[in-house]
Coordinates of C-alpha atoms in Angstrom, one line a residue:
X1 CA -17.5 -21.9 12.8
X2 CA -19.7 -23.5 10.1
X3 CA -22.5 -21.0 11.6
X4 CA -20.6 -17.8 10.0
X5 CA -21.7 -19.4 6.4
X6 CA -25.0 -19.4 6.8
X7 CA -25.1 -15.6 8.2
X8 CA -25.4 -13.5 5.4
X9 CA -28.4 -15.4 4.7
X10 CA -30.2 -14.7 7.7
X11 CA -32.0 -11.4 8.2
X12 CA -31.4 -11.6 11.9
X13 CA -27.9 -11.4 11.5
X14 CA -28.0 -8.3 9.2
X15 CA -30.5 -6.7 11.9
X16 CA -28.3 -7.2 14.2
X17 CA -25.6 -5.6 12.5
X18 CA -27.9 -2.7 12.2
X19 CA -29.0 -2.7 15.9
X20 CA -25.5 -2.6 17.0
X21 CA -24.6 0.4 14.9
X22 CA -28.2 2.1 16.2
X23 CA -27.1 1.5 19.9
X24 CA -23.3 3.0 19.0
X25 CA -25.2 6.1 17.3
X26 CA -27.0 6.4 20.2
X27 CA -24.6 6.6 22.7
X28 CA -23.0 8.9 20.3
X29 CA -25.9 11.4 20.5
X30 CA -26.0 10.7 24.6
X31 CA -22.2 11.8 24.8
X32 CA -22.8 14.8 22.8
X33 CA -26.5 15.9 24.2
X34 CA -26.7 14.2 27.6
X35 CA -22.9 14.9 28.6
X36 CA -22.2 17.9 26.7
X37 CA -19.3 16.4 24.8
X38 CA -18.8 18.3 21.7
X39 CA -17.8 16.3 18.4
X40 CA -14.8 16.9 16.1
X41 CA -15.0 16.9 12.5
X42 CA -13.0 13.2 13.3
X43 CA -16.0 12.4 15.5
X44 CA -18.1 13.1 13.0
X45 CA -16.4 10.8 10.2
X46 CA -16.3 8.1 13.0
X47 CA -20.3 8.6 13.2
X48 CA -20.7 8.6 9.5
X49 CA -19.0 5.4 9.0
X50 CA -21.2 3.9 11.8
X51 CA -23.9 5.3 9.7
X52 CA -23.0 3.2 6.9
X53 CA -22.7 0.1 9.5
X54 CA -26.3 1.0 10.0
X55 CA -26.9 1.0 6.3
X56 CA -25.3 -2.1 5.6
X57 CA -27.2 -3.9 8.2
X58 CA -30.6 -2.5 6.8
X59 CA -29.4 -3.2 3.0
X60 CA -28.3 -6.3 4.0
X61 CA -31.6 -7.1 6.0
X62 CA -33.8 -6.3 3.1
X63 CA -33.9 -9.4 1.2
X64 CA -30.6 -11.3 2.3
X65 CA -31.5 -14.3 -0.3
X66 CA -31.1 -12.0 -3.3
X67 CA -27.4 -11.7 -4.4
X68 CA -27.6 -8.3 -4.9
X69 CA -28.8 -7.1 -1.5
X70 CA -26.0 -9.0 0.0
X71 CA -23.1 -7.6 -2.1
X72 CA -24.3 -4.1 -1.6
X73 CA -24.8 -5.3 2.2
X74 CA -21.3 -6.9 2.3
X75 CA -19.8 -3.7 0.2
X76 CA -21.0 -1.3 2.6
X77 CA -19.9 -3.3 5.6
X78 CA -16.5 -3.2 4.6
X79 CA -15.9 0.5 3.6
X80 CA -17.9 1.3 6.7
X81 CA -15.9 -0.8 8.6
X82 CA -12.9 -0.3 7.7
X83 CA -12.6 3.2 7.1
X84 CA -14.4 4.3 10.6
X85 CA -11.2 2.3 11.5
X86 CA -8.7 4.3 9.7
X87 CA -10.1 7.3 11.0
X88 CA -10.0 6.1 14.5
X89 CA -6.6 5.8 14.2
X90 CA -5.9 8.6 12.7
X91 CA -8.0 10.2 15.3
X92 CA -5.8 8.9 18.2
X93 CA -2.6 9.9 16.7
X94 CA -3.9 13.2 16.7
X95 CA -4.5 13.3 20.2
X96 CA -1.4 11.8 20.9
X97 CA 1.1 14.1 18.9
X98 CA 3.2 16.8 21.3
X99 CA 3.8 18.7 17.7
X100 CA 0.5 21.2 17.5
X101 CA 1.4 21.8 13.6
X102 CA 1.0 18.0 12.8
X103 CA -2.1 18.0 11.7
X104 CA -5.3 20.1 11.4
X105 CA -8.7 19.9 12.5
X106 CA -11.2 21.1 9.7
X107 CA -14.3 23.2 11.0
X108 CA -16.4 21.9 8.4
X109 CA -16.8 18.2 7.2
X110 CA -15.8 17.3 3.6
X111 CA -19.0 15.8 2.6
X112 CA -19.7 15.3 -1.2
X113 CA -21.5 19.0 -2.7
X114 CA -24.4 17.1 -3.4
X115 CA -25.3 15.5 -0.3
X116 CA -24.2 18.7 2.7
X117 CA -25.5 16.9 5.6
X118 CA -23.7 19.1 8.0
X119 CA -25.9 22.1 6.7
X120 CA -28.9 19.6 6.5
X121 CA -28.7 17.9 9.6
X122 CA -26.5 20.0 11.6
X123 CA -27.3 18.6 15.4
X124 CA -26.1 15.4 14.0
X125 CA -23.2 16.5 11.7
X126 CA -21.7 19.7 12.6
X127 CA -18.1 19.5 14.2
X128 CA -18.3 21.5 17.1
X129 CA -15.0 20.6 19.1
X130 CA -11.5 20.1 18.7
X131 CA -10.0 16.7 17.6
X132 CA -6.8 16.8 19.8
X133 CA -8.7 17.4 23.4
X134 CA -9.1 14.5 25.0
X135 CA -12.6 14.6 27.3
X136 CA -13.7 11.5 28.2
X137 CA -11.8 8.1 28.7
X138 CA -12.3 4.8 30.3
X139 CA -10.2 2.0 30.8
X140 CA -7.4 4.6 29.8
X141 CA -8.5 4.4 26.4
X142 CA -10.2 7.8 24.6
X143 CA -13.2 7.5 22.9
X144 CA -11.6 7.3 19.3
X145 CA -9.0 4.0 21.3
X146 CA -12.8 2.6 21.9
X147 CA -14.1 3.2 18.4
X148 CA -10.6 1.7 17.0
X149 CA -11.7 -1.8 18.7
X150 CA -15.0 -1.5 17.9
X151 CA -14.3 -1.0 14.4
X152 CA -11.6 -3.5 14.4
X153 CA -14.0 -6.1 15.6
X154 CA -16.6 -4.6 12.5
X155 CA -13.6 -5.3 10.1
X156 CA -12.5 -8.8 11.5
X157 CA -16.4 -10.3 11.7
X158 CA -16.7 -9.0 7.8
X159 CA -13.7 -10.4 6.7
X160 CA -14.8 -13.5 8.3
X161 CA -18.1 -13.5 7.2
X162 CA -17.4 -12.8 3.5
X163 CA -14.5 -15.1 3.4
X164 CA -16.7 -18.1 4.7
X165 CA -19.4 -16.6 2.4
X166 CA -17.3 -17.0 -0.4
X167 CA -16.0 -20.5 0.6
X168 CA -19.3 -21.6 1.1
X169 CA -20.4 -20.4 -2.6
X170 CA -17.1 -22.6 -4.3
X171 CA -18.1 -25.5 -2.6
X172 CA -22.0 -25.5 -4.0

C-alpha cells in the first residue's frame, strides 16, 4: 500500500483518473445515441459529476508536483466523487419508490445562471427521460445501482489516496 503515497505525484495516475471518467462519458453518450436511451435530469447530474472526475484527473495531471494543482485536483475528486454518489442513490430510490408523489423529476437541470450548459450543449445536457423508468439493467442492477459502485469505488480510492497523501506529508 506504500504505492498509494506516491500517486498523487504521478501524472499517470491523474491521467488515468481522467481516462476512466472519459471511457464512463463515453458509454454514457453510446447508451443515449447508439441505444436510444434517453437521460433524466438524474442522469444528467450523474454525467456532470463524472465530468468533474474528468476534470479532476486533467487538473490533477497538469503539474502534479505543484501543491496547488494537486489540492484543486484532490478537491474536485472528492465533490465529484462523492456527490455523483449521492445522486446515484438518490436516483435509485426514485426508481424504487411504489408512491408516484415521492419525488419529482425536473425537466430542466438546475445549473448555475451563468454557466446554462443544457441550453449550450443540449445533446450532452438536456434531460430527455424520466428518472423513475427503469430501461436498461444488468446483473439486476439499473444503471444508477452501476453508477452507485462506481462512484463508491471513486470515493473510497480518494479517501485513500488523500489520507495516505496526507500521512505521507507529516512524516517528511
Amino acid at each position: 500500500m506504500a504505492w498509494l503515497k506516491t500517486l498523487p505525484y504521478e501524472r499517470k495516475a491523474w491521467l488515468i483518473l481522467a481516462l476512466t471518467a472519459f471511457l464512463l462519458e463515453c458509454c454514457a453518450l453510446y447508451f443515449q445515441y447508439g441505444m436510444g436511451l434517453e437521460p433524466c435530469i438524474m442522469c444528467i447530474y450523474q454525467r456532470t459529476a463524472v465530468l468533474g472526475l474528468l476534470a479532476a484527473g486533467l487538473l490533477g495531471a497538469v503539474n502534479p508536483d505543484n501543491l496547488g494543482c494537486r489540492i484543486v485536483g484532490f478537491a474536485t475528486w472528492g465533490i465529484s466523487s462523492i456527490w455523483g454518489f449521492q445522486i446515484a442513490r438518490e436516483h435509485i430510490a426514485m426508481q424504487n419508490t411504489d408512491d408516484p408523489f415521492a419525488f419529482t423529476c425536473d425537466r430542466f437541470p438546475n445549473f448555475p445562471e451563468f454557466m446554462p450548459l443544457h441550453e449550450w450543449l443540449p445533446n450532452f445536457f438536456a434531460a430527455t427521460g424520466d428518472c423513475g423508468n427503469i430501461d436498461w439493467m444488468f446483473v439486476g442492477l439499473s444503471m444508477p445501482g452501476w453508477m452507485e459502485i462506481l462512484f463508491a469505488l471513486y470515493s473510497a480510492l480518494f479517501i485513500a489516496v488523500l489520507g495516505f497523501h496526507l500521512f505521507n506529508l507529516k512524516k517528511v
